[in-house]
Short mmCIF file of C-alpha atoms and ligand atoms in Angstrom, two decimals:
data_model
loop_
_atom_site.label_atom_id
_atom_site.label_comp_id
_atom_site.label_asym_id
_atom_site.label_seq_id
_atom_site.Cartn_x
_atom_site.Cartn_y
_atom_site.Cartn_z
CA UNK L 1 60.92 75.37 -66.97
CA UNK L 2 57.90 76.20 -64.85
CA UNK L 3 56.70 79.77 -65.42
CA UNK L 4 55.44 81.41 -62.20
CA UNK L 5 51.89 82.77 -62.15
CA UNK L 6 52.87 86.43 -62.51
CA UNK L 7 55.06 85.49 -65.50
CA UNK L 8 52.06 83.88 -67.18
CA UNK L 9 49.90 86.92 -66.40
CA UNK L 10 52.53 89.23 -67.93
CA UNK L 11 52.56 87.09 -71.07
CA UNK L 12 48.74 87.36 -71.21
CA UNK L 13 49.02 91.12 -70.75
CA UNK L 14 51.58 91.59 -73.53
CA UNK L 15 49.67 89.37 -75.95
CA UNK L 16 46.49 91.29 -75.04
CA UNK L 17 48.16 94.62 -75.89
CA UNK L 18 49.53 93.29 -79.19
CA UNK L 19 46.21 91.73 -80.15
CA UNK L 20 44.24 94.83 -79.04
CA UNK L 21 46.34 97.17 -81.20
CA UNK L 22 46.16 94.77 -84.14
CA UNK L 23 42.39 94.37 -83.76
CA UNK L 24 41.78 98.11 -83.44
CA UNK L 25 43.92 98.88 -86.50
CA UNK L 26 42.19 96.24 -88.63
CA UNK L 27 38.58 96.91 -87.67
CA UNK L 28 38.23 93.71 -85.64
CA UNK L 29 36.26 95.47 -82.92
CA UNK L 30 33.13 93.42 -83.35
CA UNK L 31 35.07 90.16 -83.43
CA UNK L 32 36.89 91.16 -80.23
CA UNK L 33 33.63 92.16 -78.61
CA UNK L 34 31.89 88.91 -79.50
CA UNK L 35 34.66 86.35 -79.18
CA UNK L 36 37.39 87.74 -76.91
CA UNK L 37 35.71 90.04 -74.35
CA UNK L 38 33.39 87.35 -72.90
CA UNK L 39 36.38 85.50 -71.39
CA UNK L 40 37.42 88.61 -69.47
CA UNK L 41 33.86 89.11 -68.28
CA UNK L 42 33.67 85.51 -67.06
CA UNK L 43 36.98 85.90 -65.23
CA UNK L 44 35.88 89.10 -63.44
CA UNK L 45 32.50 87.57 -62.58
CA UNK L 46 34.24 84.57 -61.00
CA UNK L 47 36.37 86.86 -58.84
CA UNK L 48 33.38 88.94 -57.80
CA UNK L 49 31.41 85.79 -57.10
CA UNK L 50 33.72 84.71 -54.32
CA UNK L 51 34.38 88.14 -52.78
CA UNK L 52 31.41 88.13 -50.36
CA UNK L 53 31.83 84.53 -49.11
CA UNK L 54 35.57 85.13 -48.76
CA UNK L 55 35.20 88.27 -46.65
CA UNK L 56 32.40 86.75 -44.63
CA UNK L 57 34.10 83.44 -43.82
CA UNK L 58 37.59 84.78 -43.24
CA UNK L 59 36.50 87.77 -41.16
CA UNK L 60 34.11 85.76 -38.95
CA UNK L 61 36.74 83.09 -38.27
CA UNK L 62 39.39 85.80 -37.91
CA UNK L 63 37.46 87.84 -35.34
CA UNK L 64 36.25 84.74 -33.47
CA UNK L 65 39.86 83.57 -33.09
CA UNK L 66 40.90 86.79 -31.31
CA UNK L 67 41.48 86.19 -27.66
CA UNK L 68 40.52 89.70 -26.60
CA UNK L 69 38.30 92.26 -28.20
CA UNK L 70 40.68 95.07 -27.31
CA UNK L 71 42.96 93.73 -30.00
CA UNK L 72 40.24 94.26 -32.58
CA UNK L 73 39.76 97.92 -31.71
CA UNK L 74 43.53 98.42 -31.60
CA UNK L 75 43.97 96.90 -35.06
CA UNK L 76 41.00 98.94 -36.34
CA UNK L 77 42.33 102.24 -34.99
CA UNK L 78 45.83 101.68 -36.33
CA UNK L 79 44.57 100.59 -39.74
CA UNK L 80 42.36 103.61 -40.26
CA UNK L 81 45.10 105.99 -39.10
CA UNK L 82 47.69 104.58 -41.50
CA UNK L 83 45.16 104.48 -44.33
CA UNK L 84 44.27 108.15 -43.93
CA UNK L 85 47.92 109.25 -43.55
CA UNK L 86 49.11 107.41 -46.67
CA UNK L 87 46.21 108.86 -48.65
CA UNK L 88 47.04 112.40 -47.50
CA UNK L 89 50.68 111.84 -48.49
CA UNK L 90 49.52 110.58 -51.90
CA UNK L 91 47.37 113.66 -52.55
CA UNK L 92 50.28 115.90 -51.51
CA UNK L 93 52.69 114.08 -53.85
CA UNK L 94 50.12 114.63 -56.61
CA UNK L 95 49.98 118.35 -55.90
CA UNK L 96 53.76 118.71 -55.90
CA UNK L 97 54.09 116.79 -59.17
CA UNK L 98 51.42 118.81 -60.97
CA UNK L 99 52.77 122.13 -59.71
CA UNK L 100 56.29 121.31 -60.85
CA UNK L 101 55.35 119.86 -64.23
CA UNK L 102 52.48 122.32 -65.01
CA UNK L 103 50.92 119.98 -67.62
CA UNK L 104 47.87 122.25 -68.08
CA UNK L 105 49.93 125.01 -69.65
CA UNK L 106 51.21 122.65 -72.33
CA UNK L 107 47.88 121.74 -73.89
CA UNK L 108 47.38 123.51 -77.26
CA UNK L 109 44.21 125.63 -77.56
CA UNK L 110 42.73 123.80 -80.54
CA UNK L 111 43.11 120.47 -78.69
CA UNK L 112 41.41 121.97 -75.63
CA UNK L 113 38.35 122.84 -77.67
CA UNK L 114 38.31 119.53 -79.46
CA UNK L 115 38.45 117.58 -76.20
CA UNK L 116 35.77 119.67 -74.61
CA UNK L 117 33.32 119.19 -77.44
CA UNK L 118 33.91 115.47 -77.89
CA UNK L 119 33.55 114.52 -74.22
CA UNK L 120 30.90 117.02 -73.13
CA UNK L 121 28.04 114.50 -72.98
CA UNK L 122 29.96 111.89 -71.00
CA UNK L 123 31.14 114.61 -68.63
CA UNK L 124 27.58 115.67 -67.85
CA UNK L 125 26.68 112.04 -67.04
CA UNK L 126 29.52 111.88 -64.50
CA UNK L 127 28.46 115.20 -63.01
CA UNK L 128 24.92 113.89 -62.41
CA UNK L 129 26.27 110.80 -60.66
CA UNK L 130 28.45 113.02 -58.47
CA UNK L 131 25.50 115.26 -57.62
CA UNK L 132 23.64 112.29 -56.16
CA UNK L 133 26.66 111.44 -54.00
CA UNK L 134 27.00 115.01 -52.80
CA UNK L 135 23.47 115.16 -51.48
CA UNK L 136 24.39 112.70 -48.72
CA UNK L 137 24.79 114.07 -45.19
CA UNK L 138 27.99 113.75 -43.14
CA UNK L 139 26.96 110.67 -41.15
CA UNK L 140 25.35 108.91 -44.10
CA UNK L 141 28.40 106.67 -44.80
CA UNK L 142 28.12 105.28 -41.24
CA UNK L 143 24.36 104.81 -41.58
CA UNK L 144 24.99 103.01 -44.88
CA UNK L 145 27.36 100.60 -43.18
CA UNK L 146 24.57 99.01 -41.15
CA UNK L 147 22.31 96.86 -43.32
CA UNK L 148 18.64 96.19 -42.59
CA UNK L 149 18.80 92.81 -44.16
CA UNK L 150 21.85 90.63 -44.39
CA UNK L 151 20.88 88.94 -47.66
CA UNK L 152 20.37 92.30 -49.29
CA UNK L 153 23.85 93.34 -48.16
CA UNK L 154 25.44 90.13 -49.39
CA UNK L 155 23.73 90.34 -52.75
CA UNK L 156 25.74 93.33 -53.98
CA UNK L 157 29.53 93.56 -53.95
CA UNK L 158 29.26 97.33 -53.53
CA UNK L 159 27.96 96.70 -50.03
CA UNK L 160 31.25 95.19 -48.90
CA UNK L 161 31.43 97.44 -45.83
CA UNK L 162 28.04 96.11 -44.72
CA UNK L 163 29.35 92.56 -45.02
CA UNK L 164 32.45 93.58 -43.04
CA UNK L 165 30.19 95.07 -40.35
CA UNK L 166 27.99 91.95 -40.09
CA UNK L 167 31.03 89.64 -39.99
CA UNK L 168 32.58 91.62 -37.14
CA UNK L 169 29.46 91.62 -34.97
CA UNK L 170 28.83 87.92 -35.66
CA UNK L 171 32.48 87.13 -34.83
CA UNK L 172 32.22 89.07 -31.56
CA UNK L 173 28.99 87.28 -30.59
CA UNK L 174 30.65 83.94 -31.32
CA UNK L 175 33.38 84.78 -28.80
CA UNK L 176 30.75 85.80 -26.26
CA UNK L 177 28.71 82.58 -26.41
CA UNK L 178 31.75 80.46 -25.55
CA UNK L 179 33.64 77.71 -27.33
CA UNK L 180 31.23 74.80 -26.95
CA UNK L 181 28.25 76.66 -28.36
CA UNK L 182 30.16 78.45 -31.13
CA UNK L 183 31.95 75.34 -32.36
CA UNK L 184 29.41 74.08 -34.97
CA UNK L 185 29.09 77.49 -36.61
CA UNK L 186 32.83 78.11 -36.53
CA UNK L 187 33.50 74.73 -38.11
CA UNK L 188 31.15 75.67 -40.91
CA UNK L 189 32.82 79.02 -41.59
CA UNK L 190 36.31 77.51 -41.36
CA UNK L 191 35.38 74.93 -43.91
CA UNK L 192 33.71 77.55 -46.14
CA UNK L 193 36.87 79.61 -45.87
CA UNK L 194 39.04 76.68 -47.03
CA UNK L 195 36.74 76.10 -50.00
CA UNK L 196 36.82 79.76 -51.03
CA UNK L 197 40.61 79.92 -50.80
CA UNK L 198 40.83 76.84 -53.04
CA UNK L 199 38.43 78.56 -55.43
CA UNK L 200 40.71 81.63 -55.60
CA UNK L 201 43.61 79.38 -56.60
CA UNK L 202 41.53 77.61 -59.21
CA UNK L 203 40.22 80.87 -60.68
CA UNK L 204 43.75 82.25 -60.88
CA UNK L 205 44.65 79.44 -63.29
CA UNK L 206 42.46 81.36 -65.74
CA UNK L 207 44.13 84.71 -64.96
CA UNK L 208 46.42 84.85 -68.03
CA UNK L 209 43.46 84.27 -70.40
CA UNK L 210 41.27 86.68 -68.42
CA UNK L 211 43.93 89.38 -68.51
CA UNK L 212 44.55 88.86 -72.24
CA UNK L 213 40.88 89.32 -72.97
CA UNK L 214 40.38 92.31 -70.65
CA UNK L 215 43.31 94.24 -72.12
CA UNK L 216 42.37 93.49 -75.72
CA UNK L 217 38.82 94.62 -74.96
CA UNK L 218 39.98 97.84 -73.25
CA UNK L 219 42.20 98.80 -76.19
CA UNK L 220 39.53 98.20 -78.84
CA UNK L 221 36.94 100.04 -76.75
CA UNK L 222 39.15 103.12 -76.28
CA UNK L 223 40.29 103.14 -79.89
CA UNK L 224 36.84 102.69 -81.44
CA UNK L 225 37.34 102.44 -85.18
CA UNK L 226 40.42 104.64 -85.31
CA UNK L 227 43.56 103.73 -83.38
CA UNK L 228 45.16 107.01 -84.47
CA UNK L 229 42.75 108.87 -82.22
CA UNK L 230 44.35 107.11 -79.26
CA UNK L 231 47.82 108.23 -80.28
CA UNK L 232 46.57 111.79 -80.82
CA UNK L 233 45.02 111.81 -77.33
CA UNK L 234 48.14 110.32 -75.77
CA UNK L 235 50.20 113.05 -77.42
CA UNK L 236 47.94 115.89 -76.29
CA UNK L 237 47.51 114.70 -72.72
CA UNK L 238 51.00 113.24 -72.49
CA UNK L 239 52.29 115.70 -69.87
CA UNK L 240 49.22 115.24 -67.69
CA UNK L 241 49.62 111.46 -67.87
CA UNK L 242 53.34 111.72 -67.11
CA UNK L 243 52.56 113.79 -63.99
CA UNK L 244 50.12 111.12 -62.77
CA UNK L 245 52.51 108.28 -63.58
CA UNK L 246 55.47 109.95 -61.83
CA UNK L 247 53.28 110.62 -58.80
CA UNK L 248 52.08 107.02 -58.65
CA UNK L 249 55.64 105.71 -58.97
CA UNK L 250 56.78 107.98 -56.11
CA UNK L 251 53.88 106.86 -53.93
CA UNK L 252 54.56 103.18 -54.58
CA UNK L 253 58.30 103.39 -54.17
CA UNK L 254 58.77 105.99 -51.42
CA UNK L 255 55.60 105.98 -49.30
CA UNK L 256 55.05 102.22 -49.21
CA UNK L 257 58.75 101.50 -48.70
CA UNK L 258 58.59 103.85 -45.71
CA UNK L 259 55.49 102.09 -44.35
CA UNK L 260 57.19 98.71 -44.70
CA UNK L 261 60.46 99.98 -43.20
CA UNK L 262 58.81 101.66 -40.21
CA UNK L 263 56.48 98.81 -39.26
CA UNK L 264 58.07 95.61 -40.55
CA UNK L 265 61.30 93.94 -41.51
CA UNK L 266 60.05 92.72 -44.86
CA UNK L 267 62.34 93.36 -47.81
CA UNK L 268 60.89 95.31 -50.72
CA UNK L 269 61.84 92.50 -53.06
CA UNK L 270 59.81 89.97 -51.12
CA UNK L 271 56.87 92.37 -50.89
CA UNK L 272 56.71 93.22 -54.58
CA UNK L 273 57.32 89.63 -55.69
CA UNK L 274 54.53 88.42 -53.44
CA UNK L 275 52.02 91.03 -54.47
CA UNK L 276 52.83 91.13 -58.23
CA UNK L 277 49.89 88.93 -59.42
CA UNK L 278 47.44 91.15 -57.52
CA UNK L 279 49.02 94.25 -59.09
CA UNK L 280 48.77 92.79 -62.57
CA UNK L 281 45.15 91.92 -61.94
CA UNK L 282 44.43 95.40 -60.61
CA UNK L 283 45.95 96.80 -63.81
CA UNK L 284 43.83 94.61 -66.07
CA UNK L 285 40.53 94.86 -64.19
CA UNK L 286 40.78 98.51 -62.95
CA UNK L 287 38.93 97.35 -59.88
CA UNK L 288 40.35 96.90 -56.38
CA UNK L 289 37.09 95.16 -55.47
CA UNK L 290 37.49 92.46 -58.12
CA UNK L 291 41.16 92.07 -57.16
CA UNK L 292 40.40 91.66 -53.43
CA UNK L 293 40.30 87.83 -53.30
CA UNK L 294 43.73 87.66 -54.91
CA UNK L 295 45.16 90.45 -52.73
CA UNK L 296 44.04 88.51 -49.65
CA UNK L 297 45.37 85.23 -50.97
CA UNK L 298 48.82 86.68 -51.80
CA UNK L 299 49.13 88.57 -48.52
CA UNK L 300 48.35 85.45 -46.51
CA UNK L 301 50.31 82.89 -48.52
CA UNK L 302 53.29 84.85 -49.80
CA UNK L 303 53.72 87.69 -47.33
CA UNK L 304 52.81 85.81 -44.17
CA UNK L 305 50.02 88.15 -43.06
CA UNK L 306 47.77 86.33 -40.59
CA UNK L 307 44.20 85.71 -41.61
CA UNK L 308 42.82 87.71 -38.72
CA UNK L 309 44.66 90.82 -39.99
CA UNK L 310 44.22 90.33 -43.73
CA UNK L 311 40.50 89.57 -43.51
CA UNK L 312 39.90 92.84 -41.72
CA UNK L 313 42.50 95.22 -43.17
CA UNK L 314 42.18 94.29 -46.86
CA UNK L 315 38.38 94.42 -47.44
CA UNK L 316 38.33 97.69 -45.52
CA UNK L 317 41.25 98.97 -47.62
CA UNK L 318 39.65 97.92 -50.90
CA UNK L 319 36.63 100.06 -50.03
CA UNK L 320 38.11 103.10 -48.30
CA UNK L 321 41.86 103.28 -48.99
CA UNK L 322 42.52 104.66 -52.45
CA UNK L 323 45.88 106.39 -52.50
CA UNK L 324 46.28 106.16 -56.26
CA UNK L 325 42.83 107.68 -56.73
CA UNK L 326 43.52 110.59 -54.34
CA UNK L 327 46.84 111.32 -56.05
CA UNK L 328 45.24 111.25 -59.49
CA UNK L 329 42.36 113.44 -58.34
CA UNK L 330 44.73 116.09 -56.97
CA UNK L 331 46.63 116.18 -60.28
CA UNK L 332 43.48 116.12 -62.41
CA UNK L 333 41.88 118.97 -60.44
CA UNK L 334 44.91 121.24 -60.81
CA UNK L 335 45.41 120.21 -64.44
CA UNK L 336 41.83 121.18 -65.31
CA UNK L 337 42.24 124.49 -63.47
CA UNK L 338 45.53 125.21 -65.29
CA UNK L 339 43.98 124.36 -68.65
CA UNK L 340 41.07 126.69 -68.01
CA UNK L 341 43.56 129.40 -67.09
CA UNK L 342 42.60 129.52 -63.41
CA UNK L 343 45.20 130.17 -60.72
CA UNK L 344 44.71 128.17 -57.54
CA UNK L 345 45.59 129.81 -54.24
CA UNK L 346 47.45 127.97 -51.48
CA UNK L 347 44.13 127.67 -49.63
CA UNK L 348 42.51 126.02 -52.63
CA UNK L 349 45.45 123.62 -52.91
CA UNK L 350 45.09 122.53 -49.29
CA UNK L 351 41.34 122.09 -49.85
CA UNK L 352 42.33 119.70 -52.64
CA UNK L 353 44.34 117.52 -50.23
CA UNK L 354 41.49 117.40 -47.74
CA UNK L 355 38.71 116.76 -50.24
CA UNK L 356 40.84 114.26 -52.18
CA UNK L 357 41.25 112.19 -49.00
CA UNK L 358 37.49 112.28 -48.38
CA UNK L 359 36.52 111.77 -52.02
CA UNK L 360 38.84 108.78 -52.37
CA UNK L 361 37.30 107.20 -49.26
CA UNK L 362 33.91 107.56 -50.90
CA UNK L 363 35.11 106.16 -54.24
CA UNK L 364 33.73 102.72 -55.09
CA UNK L 365 36.27 99.99 -55.87
CA UNK L 366 35.12 99.69 -59.48
CA UNK L 367 36.41 100.98 -62.83
CA UNK L 368 35.97 104.69 -63.45
CA UNK L 369 34.67 105.57 -59.99
CA UNK L 370 37.48 108.05 -59.27
CA UNK L 371 36.45 110.48 -62.00
CA UNK L 372 32.94 110.72 -60.53
CA UNK L 373 34.16 111.72 -57.08
CA UNK L 374 36.62 114.13 -58.73
CA UNK L 375 33.61 116.39 -59.36
CA UNK L 376 33.31 116.93 -55.60
CA UNK L 377 36.87 118.26 -55.48
CA UNK L 378 36.36 120.49 -58.51
CA UNK L 379 33.27 122.02 -56.94
CA UNK L 380 35.05 122.53 -53.61
CA UNK L 381 37.71 124.66 -55.31
CA UNK L 382 35.35 126.42 -57.71
CA UNK L 383 36.60 124.84 -60.93
CA UNK L 384 33.81 124.15 -63.49
CA UNK L 385 33.09 120.41 -63.59
CA UNK L 386 32.64 120.49 -67.37
CA UNK L 387 36.45 120.48 -67.34
CA UNK L 388 36.15 116.72 -66.86
CA UNK L 389 35.71 116.53 -70.61
CA UNK L 390 39.39 117.42 -70.95
CA UNK L 391 40.65 114.29 -69.24
CA UNK L 392 37.98 111.67 -69.97
CA UNK L 393 39.72 110.34 -73.07
CA UNK L 394 42.67 108.91 -71.18
CA UNK L 395 40.91 108.12 -67.94
CA UNK L 396 40.69 104.39 -68.46
CA UNK L 397 44.46 104.09 -68.85
CA UNK L 398 45.10 106.13 -65.70
CA UNK L 399 42.41 104.13 -63.90
CA UNK L 400 44.37 100.94 -64.55
CA UNK L 401 47.50 102.51 -63.10
CA UNK L 402 45.91 104.14 -60.06
CA UNK L 403 44.15 100.88 -59.17
CA UNK L 404 47.59 99.19 -58.99
CA UNK L 405 48.64 101.81 -56.43
CA UNK L 406 45.36 101.40 -54.52
CA UNK L 407 45.89 97.65 -54.18
CA UNK L 408 49.60 98.00 -53.35
CA UNK L 409 48.72 100.49 -50.61
CA UNK L 410 46.23 98.09 -49.02
CA UNK L 411 48.75 95.24 -49.08
CA UNK L 412 51.58 97.32 -47.59
CA UNK L 413 49.34 98.41 -44.71
CA UNK L 414 48.25 94.78 -44.14
CA UNK L 415 51.93 93.77 -43.84
CA UNK L 416 52.60 96.73 -41.53
CA UNK L 417 49.67 95.94 -39.23
CA UNK L 418 50.51 92.21 -39.14
CA UNK L 419 54.13 92.99 -38.21
CA UNK L 420 53.17 95.52 -35.57
CA UNK L 421 50.84 92.91 -34.06
CA UNK L 422 53.68 90.37 -34.29
CA UNK L 423 51.77 88.04 -36.58
N1 LIG Y 1 39.22 101.87 -60.21
C1 LIG Y 1 39.68 102.29 -58.92
C2 LIG Y 1 39.70 101.11 -57.96
O1 LIG Y 1 38.92 100.20 -58.10
C3 LIG Y 1 38.87 103.40 -58.34
C4 LIG Y 1 39.02 104.64 -59.21
O2 LIG Y 1 38.32 104.78 -60.20
O3 LIG Y 1 39.91 105.47 -58.91
O4 LIG Y 1 40.51 101.08 -57.06
#
């Protein structure tokens, strides 16, 4: 029997969990670090390696194939509108979940103090990083989108929006110079695009091993030399985690089903089956950026999204659309306030929705970025940012889960836009 790719990835995931727990309980941390983790690092590096050429080649060929430029602005407008609406819904779901479950009131006092003292230093590091972000002016994100030098932009995956910007203006200029002049360059990018897509497929052969190694590494890193600490943390922050998990499940089942129902005829089964490998990868890497090549590949091959839509909607989504992150931030902000005994007014709660949408847009598509931008929300509602120390211990686990929602959200919007454009 031939096992499908997502089946193999699940096997890798389960074996990774089993091995990780075994290694952490038997003091095999150094062995895991030296002999297992490198395979995960290689796998992530390979994915990151192809992200820039993939976005560049597919977006340039995608834009250049558009017959009219009006279509581009229409797709752009629709995409950004749906992205912002789904993120606002996510933050609202988070608020409802945390207000109903009240996880902050269930944390015992001695645990509160313990958490605060053990994570104080890490929390101050995150607060410094957030301070640097906050000093940016309102138009700075737009200024940052325009690079001064293309090679600089392409040399760092964090500059994905700059690469998107360059690809769009190059694609538009290719249309303007006419077919005969643009042909040689287009041929080059089309061929580059085919090569990169083949590379994605080849790299995905390694996915089960990569996922095994990443999960084993995550577990041993969180557990340190005492796996019992993990169980203690899970127990203490259990209600908070349950609130986030319920919220993420509601967002993925209700909001994305609604998006698919309203804009397309695709069945949920087909959607989730098609996108499953990307979700599993998002879970293991905690990075929507690293998952991007696979999200694009699955949307095009399995869900029938045209290249012109996927190459625009998905890189943009990976950078600015983070529904899972916004939902988590709303819950975390209220949880910290509840734990510190602060009552949040209705005004403060609506500020959370607004700032969570903005903060999630500014969150980088890399592991642990969401907790840095969470500081901005905490400051907006007057909750001391040192409260971060309360949730840091379980953040990696929630990061894995919220990244799955982030990637699923991008894919559902890509399907919606493709259907509404009838391709
Ligand atoms: N890890 C998330 C992502 O890449 C961002 C976050 O930390 O919330 O989508």
